[in-house]
Amino acid sequence: MVAAISATWSQLLFSSSRSSISRLSPFHLCVSDAKKLFACPATSKSHGCTGGSTTGIRCSTVGTEPATETKKKGGYEIQTLTSWLLKQEQTGNIDAELTIVISSISMACKQIAALVQRASISNLTGVQGAVNVQGEDQKKLDVVSNEVFSNCLKSSGRTGIIASEEEDVPVAVEESFSGNYIVVFDPLDGSSNIDAAVSTGSIFGIYSPNDECLADAGDDSTLDQVEQRCVVSVCQPGSNLLAAGYCMYSSSVIFVLSIGKGVFAFTLDPMYGEFVLTQENIQIPKSGKIYAFNEGNYQLWDDKLKKYIDDLKDPGPTGKPYSARYIGSLVGDFHRTLLYGGIYGYPRDKKSKNGKLRLLYECAPMSFIVEQAGGKGSDGHQRILDIEPVEIHQRVPLYIGSLEEVEKLEKFLA
């Protein structure tokens, strides 16, 4: 009889008439002598099931969750990056093309994470022997990571132009058949730390195409027409970014992403091989007590910046000065600042008149993320996202972190 009741109950729940039953909250499960199952009328005496003209009926109350009650998340319920992107697509926050582009970037990050973890085993530590367009020695993993990133974006079929920190000029993607997104990226930030197994990361930004100002491209006779168009399309201010993010390769592989609707963090689960949502709507604290500057360059800074750093070291009435934390990897230092608050800075100095960080590949994407989290990114005088790039590998000073901390610095530099 129990089996018969269960089967009948399942039919009631999942039949076409289930909506009428489910609206009774709570309703009563009734069994007659004929072993038939039905929902008792809620208005009947004693819920209409004991006594009256209806005989031989046994009842039990079946409660339903109130409509306003928040459904608890199951212990094994997870949300992957893929399912999160599909949900954003369904709600109209992004389109299907951008979903594919971000998915291809996440695949590149998974591959690079595996390469970083096996760097010593696979003989991928040390210098490649070449020098990139910035005049920096290329690490072996710089070259490999750049190729991995480029291949994933090209094969997605949704990118029109890609620009890498490791390439001289942006590249028009011939494999593209319907996409025209512009993706800028630093394939492996902090690669100088690879040999010591310190945190590294990848940074990326995604733009829509920009066909303005093509008239100026003819000034450079060394570039062909396609390359000229690429350069002009890529040179957009950070305020035009559609999405930005980074992936940190550390004790965990963490993929942080913003599509202009807040900041979300996904952690790579080695069991499933998927990025799983672990932090939603990250908000950076309004202030903090941590600063991250390379103080080895202190004597090369201008006096205003020196006064600012000296002020941070002053215990003041609280008796607690700021704490210095500097990894030497932008992704690692920024991620800590995003979670704990404070400020990260890479200023200009007597050797590097504009600092060393690239506007397109590093400063703009990170500033986009921090602003989405309630923080601020500045060159010391103006908002990073408002700066119009004049060249692909343009460098700018960067001060980024908690809103109050960055504004405090700007007052010292004013």
CSV table of N, CA, C and O in Angstrom, one decimal, residues 187-294:
chain,number,residue,atom,x,y,z
A,187,PRO,N,50.0,37.8,-19.9
A,187,PRO,CA,49.8,36.4,-19.7
A,187,PRO,C,50.4,35.8,-18.4
A,187,PRO,O,49.8,34.9,-17.8
A,188,LEU,N,51.5,36.4,-17.9
A,188,LEU,CA,52.0,36.0,-16.6
A,188,LEU,C,52.7,37.1,-15.9
A,188,LEU,O,53.9,37.4,-16.1
A,189,ASP,N,51.9,37.8,-15.1
A,189,ASP,CA,52.4,38.9,-14.3
A,189,ASP,C,53.2,38.3,-13.1
A,189,ASP,O,52.9,37.3,-12.5
A,190,GLY,N,54.4,39.0,-12.8
A,190,GLY,CA,55.2,38.6,-11.7
A,190,GLY,C,56.0,37.3,-12.0
A,190,GLY,O,56.4,36.6,-11.1
A,191,SER,N,56.3,37.1,-13.2
A,191,SER,CA,57.1,35.9,-13.6
A,191,SER,C,58.5,35.9,-13.0
A,191,SER,O,59.1,34.8,-13.0
A,192,SER,N,59.0,37.0,-12.6
A,192,SER,CA,60.3,37.0,-11.9
A,192,SER,C,60.3,36.2,-10.6
A,192,SER,O,61.3,35.8,-10.1
A,193,ASN,N,59.1,35.9,-10.1
A,193,ASN,CA,59.0,35.2,-8.9
A,193,ASN,C,58.8,33.7,-9.1
A,193,ASN,O,58.7,32.9,-8.1
A,194,ILE,N,58.7,33.2,-10.4
A,194,ILE,CA,58.4,31.8,-10.7
A,194,ILE,C,59.5,30.9,-10.0
A,194,ILE,O,59.1,29.9,-9.4
A,195,ASP,N,60.7,31.2,-10.2
A,195,ASP,CA,61.8,30.3,-9.7
A,195,ASP,C,61.7,30.1,-8.2
A,195,ASP,O,62.2,29.1,-7.7
A,196,ALA,N,61.1,31.1,-7.5
A,196,ALA,CA,61.0,31.0,-6.0
A,196,ALA,C,59.6,30.5,-5.6
A,196,ALA,O,59.3,30.5,-4.4
A,197,ALA,N,58.8,30.1,-6.6
A,197,ALA,CA,57.4,29.6,-6.3
A,197,ALA,C,56.5,30.6,-5.5
A,197,ALA,O,55.7,30.2,-4.7
A,198,VAL,N,56.7,31.9,-5.8
A,198,VAL,CA,55.9,32.9,-5.2
A,198,VAL,C,54.7,33.2,-6.1
A,198,VAL,O,54.7,32.9,-7.3
A,199,SER,N,53.6,33.8,-5.6
A,199,SER,CA,52.4,34.0,-6.3
A,199,SER,C,52.6,34.8,-7.6
A,199,SER,O,53.4,35.8,-7.7
A,200,THR,N,52.0,34.3,-8.7
A,200,THR,CA,52.0,35.0,-10.0
A,200,THR,C,50.6,35.1,-10.4
A,200,THR,O,49.6,34.6,-9.7
A,201,GLY,N,50.3,35.6,-11.6
A,201,GLY,CA,49.0,35.7,-12.1
A,201,GLY,C,48.9,36.2,-13.5
A,201,GLY,O,49.9,36.6,-14.2
A,202,SER,N,47.7,36.1,-14.1
A,202,SER,CA,47.4,36.6,-15.4
A,202,SER,C,46.3,37.7,-15.3
A,202,SER,O,45.4,37.6,-14.4
A,203,ILE,N,46.4,38.7,-16.1
A,203,ILE,CA,45.5,39.9,-16.0
A,203,ILE,C,44.9,40.1,-17.4
A,203,ILE,O,45.6,39.9,-18.4
A,204,PHE,N,43.6,40.4,-17.5
A,204,PHE,CA,43.0,40.6,-18.8
A,204,PHE,C,41.9,41.7,-18.8
A,204,PHE,O,41.4,41.9,-17.7
A,205,GLY,N,41.7,42.3,-19.9
A,205,GLY,CA,40.6,43.2,-20.1
A,205,GLY,C,39.9,43.0,-21.4
A,205,GLY,O,40.6,42.6,-22.4
A,206,ILE,N,38.6,43.2,-21.5
A,206,ILE,CA,37.9,43.0,-22.8
A,206,ILE,C,37.2,44.2,-23.2
A,206,ILE,O,36.4,44.8,-22.4
A,207,TYR,N,37.4,44.6,-24.4
A,207,TYR,CA,36.8,45.8,-25.0
A,207,TYR,C,35.9,45.4,-26.2
A,207,TYR,O,36.2,44.4,-26.8
A,208,SER,N,35.0,46.3,-26.5
A,208,SER,CA,34.3,46.2,-27.8
A,208,SER,C,35.1,47.0,-28.8
A,208,SER,O,35.9,47.9,-28.4
A,209,PRO,N,35.0,46.8,-30.1
A,209,PRO,CA,35.8,47.4,-31.1
A,209,PRO,C,35.5,49.0,-31.1
A,209,PRO,O,34.5,49.4,-30.8
A,210,ASN,N,36.6,49.7,-31.5
A,210,ASN,CA,36.5,51.1,-31.7
A,210,ASN,C,37.1,51.5,-33.0
A,210,ASN,O,38.3,51.3,-33.2
A,211,ASP,N,36.3,52.0,-33.9
A,211,ASP,CA,36.8,52.4,-35.2
A,211,ASP,C,37.1,53.8,-35.4
A,211,ASP,O,37.2,54.3,-36.5
A,212,GLU,N,37.3,54.6,-34.3
A,212,GLU,CA,37.5,56.0,-34.4
A,212,GLU,C,39.0,56.3,-34.6
A,212,GLU,O,39.9,55.4,-34.3
A,213,CYS,N,39.3,57.5,-35.0
A,213,CYS,CA,40.7,58.0,-35.1
A,213,CYS,C,41.6,57.2,-36.0
A,213,CYS,O,42.8,57.1,-35.8
A,214,LEU,N,41.0,56.6,-37.1
A,214,LEU,CA,41.9,55.8,-38.0
A,214,LEU,C,42.8,56.7,-38.8
A,214,LEU,O,43.8,56.2,-39.3
A,215,ALA,N,42.5,58.0,-38.9
A,215,ALA,CA,43.3,58.9,-39.7
A,215,ALA,C,44.7,59.0,-39.2
A,215,ALA,O,45.6,59.2,-39.9
A,216,ASP,N,44.9,58.9,-37.9
A,216,ASP,CA,46.2,59.1,-37.2
A,216,ASP,C,47.1,57.9,-37.4
A,216,ASP,O,48.3,57.9,-37.2
A,217,ALA,N,46.5,56.7,-37.9
A,217,ALA,CA,47.3,55.5,-37.9
A,217,ALA,C,48.3,55.6,-39.0
A,217,ALA,O,49.3,54.8,-39.0
A,218,GLY,N,48.1,56.4,-40.0
A,218,GLY,CA,49.0,56.4,-41.2
A,218,GLY,C,50.4,57.0,-40.9
A,218,GLY,O,51.3,57.0,-41.7
A,219,ASP,N,50.5,57.6,-39.7
A,219,ASP,CA,51.8,58.3,-39.4
A,219,ASP,C,52.9,57.3,-39.2
A,219,ASP,O,54.1,57.6,-39.4
A,220,ASP,N,52.6,56.0,-38.9
A,220,ASP,CA,53.7,55.0,-38.7
A,220,ASP,C,53.8,54.2,-39.9
A,220,ASP,O,53.0,53.3,-40.2
A,221,SER,N,54.8,54.4,-40.7
A,221,SER,CA,55.0,53.7,-42.0
A,221,SER,C,55.5,52.3,-41.8
A,221,SER,O,55.5,51.5,-42.7
A,222,THR,N,55.9,51.9,-40.6
A,222,THR,CA,56.4,50.6,-40.4
A,222,THR,C,55.3,49.5,-40.2
A,222,THR,O,55.5,48.4,-40.2
A,223,LEU,N,54.1,50.0,-39.9
A,223,LEU,CA,53.0,49.1,-39.7
A,223,LEU,C,52.1,49.0,-41.0
A,223,LEU,O,51.8,50.0,-41.6
A,224,ASP,N,51.6,47.8,-41.3
A,224,ASP,CA,50.7,47.7,-42.4
A,224,ASP,C,49.3,48.2,-42.0
A,224,ASP,O,49.1,48.5,-40.9
A,225,GLN,N,48.4,48.2,-43.0
A,225,GLN,CA,47.1,48.8,-42.7
A,225,GLN,C,46.3,48.1,-41.6
A,225,GLN,O,45.7,48.7,-40.8
A,226,VAL,N,46.4,46.7,-41.6
A,226,VAL,CA,45.7,45.9,-40.6
A,226,VAL,C,46.3,46.2,-39.2
A,226,VAL,O,45.5,46.4,-38.2
A,227,GLU,N,47.6,46.3,-39.1
A,227,GLU,CA,48.2,46.5,-37.8
A,227,GLU,C,47.9,47.9,-37.3
A,227,GLU,O,47.7,48.2,-36.1
A,228,GLN,N,47.8,48.9,-38.2
A,228,GLN,CA,47.4,50.3,-37.8
A,228,GLN,C,46.0,50.3,-37.2
A,228,GLN,O,45.8,50.9,-36.2
A,229,ARG,N,45.1,49.6,-37.9
A,229,ARG,CA,43.8,49.6,-37.4
A,229,ARG,C,43.7,48.9,-36.0
A,229,ARG,O,43.0,49.3,-35.1
A,230,CYS,N,44.5,47.8,-35.8
A,230,CYS,CA,44.6,47.1,-34.5
A,230,CYS,C,45.0,48.1,-33.4
A,230,CYS,O,44.4,48.1,-32.3
A,231,VAL,N,46.1,48.8,-33.7
A,231,VAL,CA,46.7,49.7,-32.7
A,231,VAL,C,45.7,50.7,-32.3
A,231,VAL,O,45.5,51.0,-31.1
A,232,VAL,N,45.0,51.3,-33.2
A,232,VAL,CA,44.0,52.4,-32.9
A,232,VAL,C,42.8,51.8,-32.1
A,232,VAL,O,42.3,52.4,-31.2
A,233,SER,N,42.4,50.6,-32.5
A,233,SER,CA,41.2,50.0,-31.8
A,233,SER,C,41.5,49.7,-30.4
A,233,SER,O,40.7,49.7,-29.5
A,234,VAL,N,42.8,49.2,-30.2
A,234,VAL,CA,43.1,48.8,-28.8
A,234,VAL,C,43.3,50.0,-27.9
A,234,VAL,O,43.0,49.9,-26.7
A,235,CYS,N,43.8,51.1,-28.4
A,235,CYS,CA,44.0,52.3,-27.6
A,235,CYS,C,42.8,53.0,-27.1
A,235,CYS,O,42.4,54.0,-27.6
A,236,GLN,N,42.1,52.3,-26.1
A,236,GLN,CA,40.9,52.9,-25.5
A,236,GLN,C,41.1,53.1,-24.0
A,236,GLN,O,41.9,52.4,-23.4
A,237,PRO,N,40.4,54.1,-23.5
A,237,PRO,CA,40.5,54.3,-22.0
A,237,PRO,C,39.8,53.1,-21.3
A,237,PRO,O,38.9,52.4,-21.8
A,238,GLY,N,40.2,52.9,-20.0
A,238,GLY,CA,39.7,51.8,-19.3
A,238,GLY,C,38.2,51.9,-19.0
A,238,GLY,O,37.5,50.9,-18.7
A,239,SER,N,37.6,53.1,-19.1
A,239,SER,CA,36.2,53.3,-18.9
A,239,SER,C,35.4,52.6,-20.0
A,239,SER,O,34.2,52.4,-19.8
A,240,ASN,N,36.0,52.2,-21.1
A,240,ASN,CA,35.3,51.5,-22.1
A,240,ASN,C,35.3,50.0,-21.9
A,240,ASN,O,34.7,49.2,-22.7
A,241,LEU,N,36.0,49.5,-20.9
A,241,LEU,CA,36.0,48.1,-20.6
A,241,LEU,C,34.7,47.4,-20.4
A,241,LEU,O,33.8,48.0,-19.7
A,242,LEU,N,34.4,46.3,-21.0
A,242,LEU,CA,33.2,45.5,-20.8
A,242,LEU,C,33.4,44.6,-19.7
A,242,LEU,O,32.4,44.3,-18.9
A,243,ALA,N,34.6,44.0,-19.5
A,243,ALA,CA,34.9,43.1,-18.5
A,243,ALA,C,36.4,43.1,-18.2
A,243,ALA,O,37.2,43.5,-19.1
A,244,ALA,N,36.7,42.7,-17.0
A,244,ALA,CA,38.2,42.6,-16.7
A,244,ALA,C,38.3,41.6,-15.5
A,244,ALA,O,37.3,41.3,-14.8
A,245,GLY,N,39.5,41.1,-15.4
A,245,GLY,CA,39.7,40.1,-14.4
A,245,GLY,C,41.2,39.7,-14.3
A,245,GLY,O,42.0,40.2,-15.0
A,246,TYR,N,41.4,38.8,-13.3
A,246,TYR,CA,42.8,38.2,-13.2
A,246,TYR,C,42.7,36.8,-12.6
A,246,TYR,O,41.6,36.5,-12.0
A,247,CYS,N,43.7,36.1,-12.8
A,247,CYS,CA,43.8,34.7,-12.2
A,247,CYS,C,45.1,34.6,-11.4
A,247,CYS,O,46.2,34.9,-12.0
A,248,MET,N,45.0,34.3,-10.2
A,248,MET,CA,46.2,34.2,-9.3
A,248,MET,C,46.5,32.8,-9.1
A,248,MET,O,45.7,31.9,-8.7
A,249,TYR,N,47.8,32.5,-9.4
A,249,TYR,CA,48.4,31.1,-9.2
A,249,TYR,C,49.1,31.1,-7.9
A,249,TYR,O,50.3,31.6,-7.8
A,250,SER,N,48.5,30.6,-6.9
A,250,SER,CA,49.2,30.5,-5.5
A,250,SER,C,48.8,29.2,-4.8
A,250,SER,O,48.7,28.2,-5.5
A,251,SER,N,48.6,29.3,-3.5
A,251,SER,CA,48.2,28.1,-2.8
A,251,SER,C,46.8,27.6,-3.4
A,251,SER,O,46.5,26.4,-3.3
A,252,SER,N,46.0,28.5,-3.8
A,252,SER,CA,44.8,28.2,-4.6
A,252,SER,C,44.9,28.9,-5.9
A,252,SER,O,45.6,30.0,-6.0
A,253,VAL,N,44.2,28.4,-6.9
A,253,VAL,CA,44.1,29.1,-8.2
A,253,VAL,C,42.8,29.9,-8.2
A,253,VAL,O,41.7,29.3,-8.2
A,254,ILE,N,42.9,31.2,-8.1
A,254,ILE,CA,41.7,32.0,-7.9
A,254,ILE,C,41.4,32.9,-9.1
A,254,ILE,O,42.3,33.7,-9.6
A,255,PHE,N,40.2,32.8,-9.7
A,255,PHE,CA,39.8,33.6,-10.9
A,255,PHE,C,38.9,34.7,-10.4
A,255,PHE,O,37.8,34.4,-10.0
A,256,VAL,N,39.3,35.9,-10.5
A,256,VAL,CA,38.5,37.1,-10.1
A,256,VAL,C,38.0,37.8,-11.4
A,256,VAL,O,38.8,38.1,-12.3
A,257,LEU,N,36.7,38.1,-11.4
A,257,LEU,CA,36.1,38.6,-12.6
A,257,LEU,C,35.0,39.7,-12.3
A,257,LEU,O,34.3,39.6,-11.3
A,258,SER,N,35.0,40.7,-13.2
A,258,SER,CA,33.9,41.7,-13.1
A,258,SER,C,33.4,41.9,-14.5
A,258,SER,O,34.2,42.1,-15.4
A,259,ILE,N,32.1,41.9,-14.7
A,259,ILE,CA,31.5,42.3,-16.0
A,259,ILE,C,30.7,43.6,-15.8
A,259,ILE,O,29.8,43.9,-16.6
A,260,GLY,N,31.2,44.4,-14.8
A,260,GLY,CA,30.5,45.7,-14.6
A,260,GLY,C,29.3,45.6,-13.7
A,260,GLY,O,28.6,46.5,-13.5
A,261,LYS,N,29.2,44.4,-13.0
A,261,LYS,CA,28.1,44.2,-12.1
A,261,LYS,C,28.6,43.7,-10.8
A,261,LYS,O,28.0,42.7,-10.2
A,262,GLY,N,29.7,44.2,-10.3
A,262,GLY,CA,30.3,43.7,-9.0
A,262,GLY,C,31.5,42.8,-9.3
A,262,GLY,O,31.8,42.6,-10.5
A,263,VAL,N,32.1,42.4,-8.3
A,263,VAL,CA,33.3,41.5,-8.4
A,263,VAL,C,33.1,40.2,-7.8
A,263,VAL,O,32.5,40.1,-6.7
A,264,PHE,N,33.4,39.1,-8.5
A,264,PHE,CA,33.2,37.7,-8.1
A,264,PHE,C,34.5,36.9,-8.2
A,264,PHE,O,35.3,37.1,-9.1
A,265,ALA,N,34.6,36.0,-7.2
A,265,ALA,CA,35.9,35.2,-7.2
A,265,ALA,C,35.5,33.7,-7.3
A,265,ALA,O,34.5,33.3,-6.7
A,266,PHE,N,36.2,33.0,-8.1
A,266,PHE,CA,36.0,31.6,-8.4
A,266,PHE,C,37.3,30.9,-8.1
A,266,PHE,O,38.4,31.3,-8.5
A,267,THR,N,37.2,29.8,-7.4
A,267,THR,CA,38.4,29.0,-7.0
A,267,THR,C,38.4,27.7,-7.8
A,267,THR,O,37.4,27.0,-7.9
A,268,LEU,N,39.6,27.4,-8.3
A,268,LEU,CA,39.7,26.1,-9.1
A,268,LEU,C,39.7,24.9,-8.2
A,268,LEU,O,40.5,24.8,-7.3
A,269,ASP,N,38.7,24.1,-8.4
A,269,ASP,CA,38.5,22.9,-7.6
A,269,ASP,C,39.3,21.8,-8.3
A,269,ASP,O,38.8,21.3,-9.4
A,270,PRO,N,40.4,21.3,-7.8
A,270,PRO,CA,41.1,20.2,-8.5
A,270,PRO,C,40.4,18.9,-8.6
A,270,PRO,O,40.7,18.1,-9.5
A,271,MET,N,39.3,18.7,-7.8
A,271,MET,CA,38.6,17.5,-7.9
A,271,MET,C,37.7,17.5,-9.1
A,271,MET,O,37.6,16.4,-9.8
A,272,TYR,N,37.1,18.7,-9.5
A,272,TYR,CA,36.3,18.7,-10.7
A,272,TYR,C,37.0,19.3,-11.9
A,272,TYR,O,36.5,19.2,-13.0
A,273,GLY,N,38.1,20.0,-11.6
A,273,GLY,CA,38.7,20.7,-12.7
A,273,GLY,C,37.9,21.9,-13.2
A,273,GLY,O,38.0,22.4,-14.4
A,274,GLU,N,37.1,22.5,-12.3
A,274,GLU,CA,36.3,23.6,-12.6
A,274,GLU,C,36.5,24.8,-11.6
A,274,GLU,O,36.8,24.6,-10.5
A,275,PHE,N,36.3,26.0,-12.1
A,275,PHE,CA,36.3,27.2,-11.2
A,275,PHE,C,34.9,27.2,-10.6
A,275,PHE,O,33.9,27.2,-11.2
A,276,VAL,N,34.9,27.3,-9.2
A,276,VAL,CA,33.7,27.3,-8.4
A,276,VAL,C,33.6,28.6,-7.7
A,276,VAL,O,34.5,29.2,-7.2
A,277,LEU,N,32.3,29.2,-7.8
A,277,LEU,CA,32.1,30.5,-7.1
A,277,LEU,C,32.3,30.4,-5.6
A,277,LEU,O,31.7,29.5,-5.0
A,278,THR,N,33.2,31.2,-5.1
A,278,THR,CA,33.5,31.2,-3.7
A,278,THR,C,33.3,32.5,-3.0
A,278,THR,O,33.1,32.6,-1.8
A,279,GLN,N,33.2,33.6,-3.7
A,279,GLN,CA,33.0,34.9,-3.1
A,279,GLN,C,32.1,35.8,-4.1
A,279,GLN,O,32.4,35.9,-5.3
A,280,GLU,N,31.0,36.3,-3.6
A,280,GLU,CA,30.1,37.1,-4.4
A,280,GLU,C,30.2,38.6,-3.9
A,280,GLU,O,30.3,38.9,-2.8
A,281,ASN,N,30.1,39.5,-4.9
A,281,ASN,CA,30.0,40.9,-4.7
A,281,ASN,C,31.0,41.4,-3.6
A,281,ASN,O,30.7,41.9,-2.6
A,282,ILE,N,32.3,41.1,-4.0
A,282,ILE,CA,33.4,41.5,-3.1
A,282,ILE,C,33.4,43.0,-2.9
A,282,ILE,O,33.3,43.8,-3.9
A,283,GLN,N,33.5,43.5,-1.7
A,283,GLN,CA,33.7,44.9,-1.4
A,283,GLN,C,35.0,45.2,-0.7
A,283,GLN,O,35.2,44.6,0.3
A,284,ILE,N,35.8,46.1,-1.2
A,284,ILE,CA,37.1,46.4,-0.5
A,284,ILE,C,36.7,47.3,0.7
A,284,ILE,O,35.9,48.2,0.5
A,285,PRO,N,37.4,47.1,1.8
A,285,PRO,CA,37.2,48.0,2.9
A,285,PRO,C,37.5,49.5,2.5
A,285,PRO,O,38.4,49.7,1.7
A,286,LYS,N,36.7,50.4,3.1
A,286,LYS,CA,36.9,51.8,2.8
A,286,LYS,C,38.3,52.4,3.2
A,286,LYS,O,38.8,53.3,2.6
A,287,SER,N,38.9,51.7,4.2
A,287,SER,CA,40.3,52.1,4.6
A,287,SER,C,41.0,50.9,5.0
A,287,SER,O,40.4,49.8,5.1
A,288,GLY,N,42.3,51.0,5.2
A,288,GLY,CA,43.1,49.8,5.7
A,288,GLY,C,44.4,50.3,6.3
A,288,GLY,O,44.7,51.4,6.2
A,289,LYS,N,45.1,49.3,6.9
A,289,LYS,CA,46.3,49.6,7.5
A,289,LYS,C,47.5,48.9,6.9
A,289,LYS,O,48.5,48.6,7.6
A,290,ILE,N,47.4,48.5,5.6
A,290,ILE,CA,48.5,47.8,4.9
A,290,ILE,C,48.9,48.7,3.7
A,290,ILE,O,48.0,49.1,2.9
A,291,TYR,N,50.2,48.9,3.5
A,291,TYR,CA,50.6,49.5,2.3
A,291,TYR,C,51.6,48.6,1.6
A,291,TYR,O,52.4,47.9,2.2
A,292,ALA,N,51.6,48.6,0.2
A,292,ALA,CA,52.5,47.8,-0.5
A,292,ALA,C,53.3,48.6,-1.6
A,292,ALA,O,52.7,48.9,-2.6
A,293,PHE,N,54.5,49.1,-1.2
A,293,PHE,CA,55.3,49.9,-2.1
A,293,PHE,C,56.7,49.2,-2.1
A,293,PHE,O,57.1,48.7,-1.0
A,294,ASN,N,57.4,49.3,-3.2
A,294,ASN,CA,58.8,48.8,-3.2
A,294,ASN,C,59.7,49.9,-2.6
A,294,ASN,O,60.2,50.8,-3.3
